[in-house]
Amino acid sequence: MIVINMAMMQDKVIELLNSAEGELTYKFTEKKGIKLFFEVTSGDVDTAAVEAKKLIKAQSWGSALYFNVEAV
């Protein structure tokens, strides 16, 4: 499972990661305040955290966001 801590653009991040295709796939499970929880349905959790951050930063709106991604 990974946790993304972010206050803004949560809906876009959920949509982005749920639709991500490739070796790593994500499934949104829960939202608690500014924390978004995702199950990693395939692949390594630590790698999934790094890739999720890269996916978000690659978006036109993602480079301006303040957030962190944790593997739990």
Tab-separated table of C-alpha atoms in Angstrom:
chain	number	residue	atom	x	y	z
A	1	MET	CA	0.000	0.000	0.000
A	2	ILE	CA	1.134	3.562	-0.658
A	3	VAL	CA	-0.075	6.766	0.973
A	4	ILE	CA	-0.005	10.127	-0.787
A	5	ASN	CA	-0.208	13.190	1.437
A	6	MET	CA	-1.564	16.154	-0.502
A	7	ALA	CA	-4.117	18.877	0.062
A	8	MET	CA	-4.958	19.854	-3.523
A	9	MET	CA	-5.904	18.081	-6.757
A	10	GLN	CA	-6.773	14.835	-4.973
A	11	ASP	CA	-9.441	13.859	-7.503
A	12	LYS	CA	-6.988	14.202	-10.392
A	13	VAL	CA	-4.399	12.059	-8.619
A	14	ILE	CA	-6.965	9.363	-7.873
A	15	GLU	CA	-8.039	9.344	-11.516
A	16	LEU	CA	-4.433	9.333	-12.737
A	17	LEU	CA	-3.259	6.424	-10.607
A	18	ASN	CA	-6.405	4.333	-11.064
A	19	SER	CA	-5.983	4.584	-14.833
A	20	ALA	CA	-2.208	3.979	-14.819
A	21	GLU	CA	-1.215	1.042	-16.973
A	22	GLY	CA	2.011	-0.866	-17.046
A	23	GLU	CA	4.007	-3.064	-14.685
A	24	LEU	CA	2.621	-1.251	-11.657
A	25	THR	CA	-1.076	-0.802	-11.083
A	26	TYR	CA	-2.833	1.122	-8.339
A	27	LYS	CA	-6.289	0.895	-6.797
A	28	PHE	CA	-7.652	3.766	-4.684
A	29	THR	CA	-8.994	2.437	-1.401
A	30	GLU	CA	-9.551	5.272	1.051
A	31	LYS	CA	-9.252	8.981	1.777
A	32	LYS	CA	-8.593	10.329	5.287
A	33	GLY	CA	-8.148	14.096	5.334
A	34	ILE	CA	-5.160	14.860	3.138
A	35	LYS	CA	-4.089	11.214	2.915
A	36	LEU	CA	-4.938	9.105	-0.131
A	37	PHE	CA	-4.483	5.344	0.248
A	38	PHE	CA	-3.752	3.113	-2.753
A	39	GLU	CA	-3.309	-0.635	-2.953
A	40	VAL	CA	-0.506	-1.668	-5.265
A	41	THR	CA	-2.106	-4.491	-7.206
A	42	SER	CA	1.105	-5.612	-8.886
A	43	GLY	CA	4.771	-4.928	-8.358
A	44	ASP	CA	6.957	-3.827	-5.449
A	45	VAL	CA	5.521	-1.250	-3.017
A	46	ASP	CA	8.706	0.844	-2.766
A	47	THR	CA	9.015	1.016	-6.541
A	48	ALA	CA	5.314	1.841	-6.790
A	49	ALA	CA	5.783	4.839	-4.466
A	50	VAL	CA	8.619	6.216	-6.599
A	51	GLU	CA	6.680	5.663	-9.823
A	52	ALA	CA	3.521	7.282	-8.424
A	53	LYS	CA	5.514	10.408	-7.609
A	54	LYS	CA	7.000	10.438	-11.120
A	55	LEU	CA	3.549	10.032	-12.693
A	56	ILE	CA	2.142	12.954	-10.710
A	57	LYS	CA	5.145	15.217	-11.381
A	58	ALA	CA	4.910	14.434	-15.126
A	59	GLN	CA	1.462	16.044	-15.349
A	60	SER	CA	1.164	19.704	-16.309
A	61	TRP	CA	-0.558	20.397	-12.988
A	62	GLY	CA	1.655	18.060	-10.942
A	63	SER	CA	4.907	19.982	-10.955
A	64	ALA	CA	3.413	22.788	-8.830
A	65	LEU	CA	1.987	20.521	-6.132
A	66	TYR	CA	3.470	19.983	-2.691
A	67	PHE	CA	3.042	16.321	-1.711
A	68	ASN	CA	4.862	13.220	-0.548
A	69	VAL	CA	4.421	9.530	-1.239
A	70	GLU	CA	5.082	6.815	1.346
A	71	ALA	CA	5.229	3.043	1.068
A	72	VAL	CA	3.465	1.436	4.025
